[in-house]
Amino acid sequence: MPAERTRQHTTPVAAARRRRLRADRARQLADLLRHQVLGGGFPGGVLPHEEVIGADYGASRNGTLGRALQRAGLDPEQDIHKLNQQPAVGASALQSGSADALSQFVAWPGLLAFQGKARALYDGGALGLPTFHGVTVRDAFATRRPAVVRAFLTAQREATRYLQSHPVDAAQRVAKATGLPPEVVYLYNGAGGIATFDPTLKPQLIAALKKDVPVLRAARLTGPVDVDSFVNDRYIKQSYGKDYPRAVRATAHPSPDEVWLRGADRTRSFAGPQALLRFVAEHRDRVRAAYVADTTTGSRWFADKSVWVRDGARLLPFATRATADAWTRQHRGARPLSYAAALEQAR
């Protein structure tokens, strides 16, 4: 069919949708350029081609979002209008009302929840797949400069040891460098934070990486990938020496329930959410932040932003309404209650 005839038979709804998509893409590109220019990009004044910028957005697709939508019976490409944006841009879009939801890892969801500007809709821990950030190096560089690679890994491990030994001070340092509130940084980087910073290449992480390949291929971001040949633990093994096998087997301890009091240089840990609630109720004016783990997924979240459920004598926290509802459906007599009510009933 001729192109002109195709356009003549386009419905007004489809045409409006295409115009909206083009306008959204233009805003994306403008926002990305603005952030890159403000960050010192393009010092020579030459801007990249639009397709290059578009590729940056394509590479930021979130596999967690796609899997979550599929489990809910939705098509990630057809049933929602998805925009790939820089985290700060997405957060602004959510606050302005031009976006209904934001899918991100760190630290914007925690920041928006902490500020009371958004609430968690989906807990990525429900997927049962670990997420992680990896360090990559070109083979040619590693071959020419192995000492640099070893020095980098040594520095990384030293920084991790400091973070684990001084979690509050480390959170405050990161907050100062990034402009994020220390309470939000501690949610992720703290003693029982969402991120462990373990640099070892664990088998369960490699297995999760293999499950990412179909997601990337479906998004046309890569061709066939041999993950086993891509993973090279030679350098990290050299960094650990004979301790590496033990380090690979080690896993993070369950996230403790913690309270950070104003003026304190360390947090207080509690045996469970009920003990935490009692402490918070007795020290309300002094609490800077309180952290609890989702009852089913173990995901760490702010106590005052969590969804609480009373199940018999127990008071249980959940990161999202969805996980709380799943619990109440499966446990007869369990019912949701507000954070304020949970504090009162924990006394």
Short mmCIF file of C-alpha atoms in Angstrom, two decimals:
data_model
loop_
_atom_site.label_atom_id
_atom_site.label_comp_id
_atom_site.label_asym_id
_atom_site.label_seq_id
_atom_site.Cartn_x
_atom_site.Cartn_y
_atom_site.Cartn_z
CA MET A 1 0.00 0.00 0.00
CA PRO A 2 1.40 3.45 -0.84
CA ALA A 3 2.67 5.48 2.08
CA GLU A 4 0.19 8.27 1.33
CA ARG A 5 -2.76 5.90 1.45
CA THR A 6 -1.51 4.44 4.72
CA ARG A 7 -1.47 7.89 6.26
CA GLN A 8 -4.96 8.63 4.98
CA HIS A 9 -6.34 5.55 6.76
CA THR A 10 -4.59 6.30 10.08
CA THR A 11 -7.16 6.80 12.81
CA PRO A 12 -7.15 10.06 14.80
CA VAL A 13 -6.32 8.09 17.98
CA ALA A 14 -3.26 6.46 16.39
CA ALA A 15 -2.09 9.77 14.95
CA ALA A 16 -2.48 11.47 18.32
CA ARG A 17 -0.53 8.67 19.97
CA ARG A 18 2.32 9.06 17.47
CA ARG A 19 2.41 12.82 18.04
CA ARG A 20 2.49 12.25 21.78
CA LEU A 21 5.35 9.77 21.46
CA ARG A 22 7.32 12.21 19.28
CA ALA A 23 6.74 15.01 21.79
CA ASP A 24 7.79 12.76 24.66
CA ARG A 25 10.94 11.76 22.82
CA ALA A 26 11.76 15.41 22.14
CA ARG A 27 11.40 16.19 25.84
CA GLN A 28 13.60 13.19 26.70
CA LEU A 29 16.35 14.37 24.38
CA ALA A 30 16.13 17.92 25.65
CA ASP A 31 16.30 16.77 29.28
CA LEU A 32 19.26 14.49 28.58
CA LEU A 33 21.15 17.23 26.75
CA ARG A 34 20.46 19.69 29.56
CA HIS A 35 21.80 17.30 32.21
CA GLN A 36 24.86 16.43 30.15
CA VAL A 37 25.65 20.07 29.40
CA LEU A 38 25.25 21.05 33.05
CA GLY A 39 27.52 18.14 33.95
CA GLY A 40 30.31 19.52 31.77
CA GLY A 41 29.61 17.49 28.65
CA PHE A 42 30.27 18.68 25.09
CA PRO A 43 33.05 21.15 25.98
CA GLY A 44 33.71 21.79 22.28
CA GLY A 45 30.10 22.78 21.72
CA VAL A 46 29.41 19.86 19.33
CA LEU A 47 26.28 17.91 20.26
CA PRO A 48 25.90 14.20 19.45
CA HIS A 49 23.51 12.93 16.80
CA GLU A 50 19.97 12.20 17.94
CA GLU A 51 20.37 8.47 17.31
CA VAL A 52 23.37 8.35 19.64
CA ILE A 53 21.33 9.98 22.40
CA GLY A 54 18.47 7.60 21.71
CA ALA A 55 20.82 4.67 22.17
CA ASP A 56 21.69 5.98 25.64
CA TYR A 57 18.02 5.75 26.57
CA GLY A 58 17.65 2.29 25.08
CA ALA A 59 20.55 1.02 27.16
CA SER A 60 18.84 2.11 30.37
CA ARG A 61 15.88 -0.26 30.06
CA ASN A 62 14.93 -1.88 33.33
CA GLY A 63 14.65 -5.67 33.19
CA THR A 64 13.02 -5.72 36.63
CA LEU A 65 10.12 -3.62 35.34
CA GLY A 66 9.64 -5.86 32.31
CA ARG A 67 9.62 -9.05 34.37
CA ALA A 68 7.26 -7.57 36.94
CA LEU A 69 4.78 -6.48 34.27
CA GLN A 70 4.91 -9.87 32.58
CA ARG A 71 4.17 -11.63 35.86
CA ALA A 72 1.17 -9.34 36.23
CA GLY A 73 -0.05 -10.40 32.77
CA LEU A 74 0.93 -7.14 31.05
CA ASP A 75 2.95 -6.58 27.90
CA PRO A 76 5.79 -4.13 28.77
CA GLU A 77 5.79 -2.77 25.22
CA GLN A 78 2.07 -2.63 24.47
CA ASP A 79 0.15 -2.20 27.71
CA ILE A 80 2.01 0.77 29.14
CA HIS A 81 3.59 3.90 27.70
CA LYS A 82 7.21 3.56 28.84
CA LEU A 83 9.84 6.31 28.68
CA ASN A 84 13.54 5.76 29.34
CA GLN A 85 14.87 8.74 31.25
CA GLN A 86 17.74 9.83 33.45
CA PRO A 87 16.79 9.14 37.11
CA ALA A 88 16.54 12.83 38.03
CA VAL A 89 14.37 13.49 34.98
CA GLY A 90 12.09 10.58 35.79
CA ALA A 91 11.72 11.77 39.37
CA SER A 92 10.77 15.24 38.13
CA ALA A 93 8.25 13.73 35.70
CA LEU A 94 6.66 11.75 38.52
CA GLN A 95 6.36 14.82 40.74
CA SER A 96 4.92 16.96 37.93
CA GLY A 97 2.30 14.37 37.06
CA SER A 98 3.55 13.72 33.52
CA ALA A 99 4.49 10.16 34.60
CA ASP A 100 2.40 7.79 36.72
CA ALA A 101 5.25 5.67 38.08
CA LEU A 102 9.04 5.50 38.21
CA SER A 103 11.07 2.29 37.94
CA GLN A 104 14.58 2.70 39.29
CA PHE A 105 17.11 0.88 41.43
CA VAL A 106 18.79 3.49 43.63
CA ALA A 107 18.43 5.94 45.13
CA TRP A 108 15.52 7.89 43.67
CA PRO A 109 12.63 5.67 44.84
CA GLY A 110 13.94 5.87 48.40
CA LEU A 111 14.47 9.61 48.11
CA LEU A 112 10.95 10.30 46.84
CA ALA A 113 9.41 8.07 49.51
CA PHE A 114 11.52 9.69 52.23
CA GLN A 115 10.35 13.12 51.05
CA GLY A 116 6.72 11.98 51.09
CA LYS A 117 6.38 12.56 47.34
CA ALA A 118 5.79 8.94 46.28
CA ARG A 119 5.16 5.44 47.62
CA ALA A 120 6.55 2.07 46.65
CA LEU A 121 4.30 0.10 44.29
CA TYR A 122 6.44 -2.97 43.57
CA ASP A 123 9.20 -4.68 45.51
CA GLY A 124 11.84 -6.05 43.14
CA GLY A 125 12.70 -8.65 45.76
CA ALA A 126 9.46 -10.42 44.83
CA LEU A 127 11.15 -11.59 41.62
CA GLY A 128 13.63 -13.71 43.55
CA LEU A 129 16.50 -12.54 41.33
CA PRO A 130 19.56 -10.74 42.69
CA THR A 131 20.52 -7.44 41.10
CA PHE A 132 24.06 -6.15 41.09
CA HIS A 133 26.48 -3.70 39.55
CA GLY A 134 29.65 -5.13 38.04
CA VAL A 135 33.03 -3.67 37.17
CA THR A 136 34.22 -4.34 33.63
CA VAL A 137 37.61 -3.77 32.05
CA ARG A 138 38.80 -4.18 28.47
CA ASP A 139 41.04 -7.21 27.93
CA ALA A 140 43.64 -5.09 26.16
CA PHE A 141 43.88 -2.64 29.07
CA ALA A 142 44.00 -5.38 31.72
CA THR A 143 46.76 -7.15 29.79
CA ARG A 144 48.84 -3.97 29.43
CA ARG A 145 48.16 -2.57 32.91
CA PRO A 146 47.45 -5.44 35.32
CA ALA A 147 48.90 -3.43 38.22
CA VAL A 148 46.22 -0.76 37.69
CA VAL A 149 43.47 -3.39 37.80
CA ARG A 150 44.90 -4.88 40.99
CA ALA A 151 45.22 -1.43 42.58
CA PHE A 152 41.63 -0.61 41.68
CA LEU A 153 40.30 -3.82 43.25
CA THR A 154 42.42 -3.27 46.35
CA ALA A 155 41.03 0.24 46.73
CA GLN A 156 37.51 -1.06 46.19
CA ARG A 157 37.90 -3.64 48.93
CA GLU A 158 39.43 -1.09 51.31
CA ALA A 159 36.53 1.30 50.71
CA THR A 160 34.07 -1.54 51.31
CA ARG A 161 35.75 -2.47 54.58
CA TYR A 162 35.53 1.14 55.74
CA LEU A 163 31.89 1.36 54.72
CA GLN A 164 31.09 -1.81 56.68
CA SER A 165 33.08 -0.69 59.73
CA HIS A 166 31.79 2.90 59.76
CA PRO A 167 28.38 2.74 58.04
CA VAL A 168 26.95 5.97 59.47
CA ASP A 169 30.06 8.04 58.73
CA ALA A 170 30.26 6.51 55.24
CA ALA A 171 26.60 7.36 54.59
CA GLN A 172 27.18 10.95 55.66
CA ARG A 173 30.23 11.23 53.39
CA VAL A 174 28.30 9.88 50.41
CA ALA A 175 25.42 12.22 51.22
CA LYS A 176 27.75 15.21 51.25
CA ALA A 177 29.23 14.21 47.90
CA THR A 178 25.89 13.45 46.19
CA GLY A 179 23.47 15.87 47.82
CA LEU A 180 21.21 13.00 48.91
CA PRO A 181 19.85 12.94 52.48
CA PRO A 182 22.05 10.73 54.72
CA GLU A 183 18.94 8.79 55.79
CA VAL A 184 18.34 7.75 52.17
CA VAL A 185 21.98 6.82 51.60
CA TYR A 186 21.93 4.65 54.73
CA LEU A 187 18.86 2.82 53.44
CA TYR A 188 21.04 1.44 50.66
CA ASN A 189 24.60 1.63 52.01
CA GLY A 190 24.02 1.01 55.71
CA ALA A 191 24.98 -1.97 57.84
CA GLY A 192 21.98 -3.94 56.63
CA GLY A 193 21.41 -1.91 53.50
CA ILE A 194 20.03 -3.06 50.20
CA ALA A 195 23.54 -2.99 48.68
CA THR A 196 26.20 -5.31 50.12
CA PHE A 197 29.20 -4.08 48.07
CA ASP A 198 30.57 -7.63 48.06
CA PRO A 199 32.95 -7.65 45.04
CA THR A 200 33.17 -11.44 44.65
CA LEU A 201 31.66 -13.07 41.56
CA LYS A 202 29.15 -15.41 43.17
CA PRO A 203 27.51 -18.26 41.19
CA GLN A 204 24.01 -16.93 41.92
CA LEU A 205 24.95 -13.57 40.39
CA ILE A 206 26.32 -15.20 37.25
CA ALA A 207 23.13 -17.26 36.98
CA ALA A 208 21.06 -14.06 37.25
CA LEU A 209 23.21 -12.42 34.58
CA LYS A 210 22.43 -15.29 32.21
CA LYS A 211 18.72 -14.65 32.72
CA ASP A 212 19.26 -11.04 31.68
CA VAL A 213 20.50 -12.00 28.22
CA PRO A 214 17.01 -12.82 26.83
CA VAL A 215 15.74 -9.49 28.18
CA LEU A 216 18.52 -7.58 26.43
CA ARG A 217 18.06 -9.52 23.21
CA ALA A 218 14.30 -8.91 23.24
CA ALA A 219 15.04 -5.21 23.54
CA ARG A 220 17.49 -5.52 20.62
CA LEU A 221 20.32 -4.23 22.80
CA THR A 222 22.63 -7.17 22.19
CA GLY A 223 23.08 -10.32 20.18
CA PRO A 224 23.96 -13.76 21.59
CA VAL A 225 26.15 -13.47 24.69
CA ASP A 226 28.31 -16.20 26.20
CA VAL A 227 28.20 -15.12 29.83
CA ASP A 228 30.70 -17.74 31.01
CA SER A 229 33.37 -16.44 28.64
CA PHE A 230 32.53 -12.85 29.59
CA VAL A 231 33.05 -13.43 33.32
CA ASN A 232 36.69 -13.38 34.40
CA ASP A 233 37.39 -13.75 38.12
CA ARG A 234 41.17 -13.98 37.74
CA TYR A 235 41.88 -10.49 39.05
CA ILE A 236 39.50 -10.59 41.99
CA LYS A 237 40.91 -13.99 42.95
CA GLN A 238 44.41 -12.50 42.96
CA SER A 239 43.16 -9.68 45.19
CA TYR A 240 41.71 -12.09 47.77
CA GLY A 241 44.33 -14.80 47.52
CA LYS A 242 43.57 -18.00 49.44
CA ASP A 243 40.55 -16.34 51.13
CA TYR A 244 38.60 -16.09 47.89
CA PRO A 245 36.71 -19.45 48.07
CA ARG A 246 35.41 -18.56 51.54
CA ALA A 247 34.46 -15.04 50.41
CA VAL A 248 32.51 -16.40 47.43
CA ARG A 249 30.49 -18.71 49.67
CA ALA A 250 29.68 -15.94 52.16
CA THR A 251 26.29 -14.29 51.86
CA ALA A 252 24.90 -11.15 53.44
CA HIS A 253 23.16 -11.46 56.78
CA PRO A 254 19.44 -10.69 56.89
CA SER A 255 18.80 -6.97 57.13
CA PRO A 256 18.52 -5.90 60.79
CA ASP A 257 15.78 -3.59 62.00
CA GLU A 258 17.53 -0.32 62.89
CA VAL A 259 16.84 3.11 64.34
CA TRP A 260 19.06 6.13 63.73
CA LEU A 261 18.63 8.74 66.47
CA ARG A 262 19.35 12.42 65.93
CA GLY A 263 22.90 13.31 66.88
CA ALA A 264 23.98 9.65 67.08
CA ASP A 265 27.07 8.36 65.27
CA ARG A 266 25.73 4.81 65.15
CA THR A 267 22.37 3.09 64.78
CA ARG A 268 20.56 0.77 67.18
CA SER A 269 19.58 -2.72 66.04
CA PHE A 270 16.54 -4.67 67.19
CA ALA A 271 15.57 -8.32 67.22
CA GLY A 272 12.37 -7.66 65.29
CA PRO A 273 9.93 -5.01 64.09
CA GLN A 274 7.86 -5.06 67.28
CA ALA A 275 10.86 -4.17 69.44
CA LEU A 276 11.73 -1.41 66.99
CA LEU A 277 8.20 -0.01 67.14
CA ARG A 278 8.28 0.08 70.95
CA PHE A 279 11.58 1.96 70.90
CA VAL A 280 10.36 4.45 68.29
CA ALA A 281 7.16 5.04 70.25
CA GLU A 282 9.25 5.94 73.31
CA HIS A 283 11.69 8.19 71.40
CA ARG A 284 9.54 9.74 68.65
CA ASP A 285 11.09 13.20 68.83
CA ARG A 286 14.63 11.84 68.61
CA VAL A 287 14.22 9.41 65.69
CA ARG A 288 16.05 10.46 62.55
CA ALA A 289 15.11 7.33 60.57
CA ALA A 290 13.94 3.78 61.22
CA TYR A 291 14.49 0.83 58.91
CA VAL A 292 12.69 -2.51 58.72
CA ALA A 293 12.79 -5.53 56.40
CA ASP A 294 9.77 -6.63 54.38
CA THR A 295 8.30 -9.71 56.07
CA THR A 296 8.26 -11.82 52.90
CA THR A 297 10.99 -10.47 50.60
CA GLY A 298 13.44 -9.11 53.17
CA SER A 299 13.75 -5.85 51.26
CA ARG A 300 14.77 -2.96 53.52
CA TRP A 301 12.49 0.08 53.72
CA PHE A 302 11.65 3.02 55.94
CA ALA A 303 9.48 1.96 58.88
CA ASP A 304 7.17 4.97 58.57
CA LYS A 305 6.73 4.40 54.82
CA SER A 306 6.06 0.67 55.15
CA VAL A 307 2.64 -0.99 55.06
CA TRP A 308 1.92 -2.59 58.45
CA VAL A 309 -0.19 -5.66 59.16
CA ARG A 310 -1.37 -7.11 62.46
CA ASP A 311 -1.39 -10.91 62.37
CA GLY A 312 -2.42 -12.24 65.75
CA ALA A 313 0.04 -10.84 68.26
CA ARG A 314 2.55 -9.86 65.59
CA LEU A 315 3.04 -6.50 63.89
CA LEU A 316 4.57 -7.07 60.45
CA PRO A 317 6.07 -4.57 57.96
CA PHE A 318 5.86 -4.76 54.17
CA ALA A 319 7.58 -2.53 51.62
CA THR A 320 4.50 -2.37 49.38
CA ARG A 321 0.74 -2.71 49.56
CA ALA A 322 1.00 -5.66 47.16
CA THR A 323 3.13 -7.81 49.47
CA ALA A 324 0.96 -6.82 52.45
CA ASP A 325 -2.22 -7.78 50.59
CA ALA A 326 -0.69 -11.10 49.59
CA TRP A 327 0.00 -11.81 53.26
CA THR A 328 -3.50 -10.90 54.47
CA ARG A 329 -5.05 -13.10 51.78
CA GLN A 330 -3.03 -16.07 52.97
CA HIS A 331 -3.37 -15.48 56.72
CA ARG A 332 -6.89 -15.48 58.07
CA GLY A 333 -7.54 -12.68 60.53
CA ALA A 334 -4.54 -10.60 59.45
CA ARG A 335 -5.45 -6.98 58.79
CA PRO A 336 -3.59 -3.81 57.73
CA LEU A 337 -3.14 -0.87 60.06
CA SER A 338 -1.47 2.52 59.93
CA TYR A 339 2.04 3.20 61.16
CA ALA A 340 0.63 5.38 63.93
CA ALA A 341 -1.64 2.53 65.05
CA ALA A 342 1.27 0.08 64.92
CA LEU A 343 3.28 2.37 67.21
CA GLU A 344 0.42 2.58 69.67
CA GLN A 345 -0.24 -1.16 69.67
CA ALA A 346 3.45 -1.99 70.12
CA ARG A 347 3.61 -0.26 73.52
#
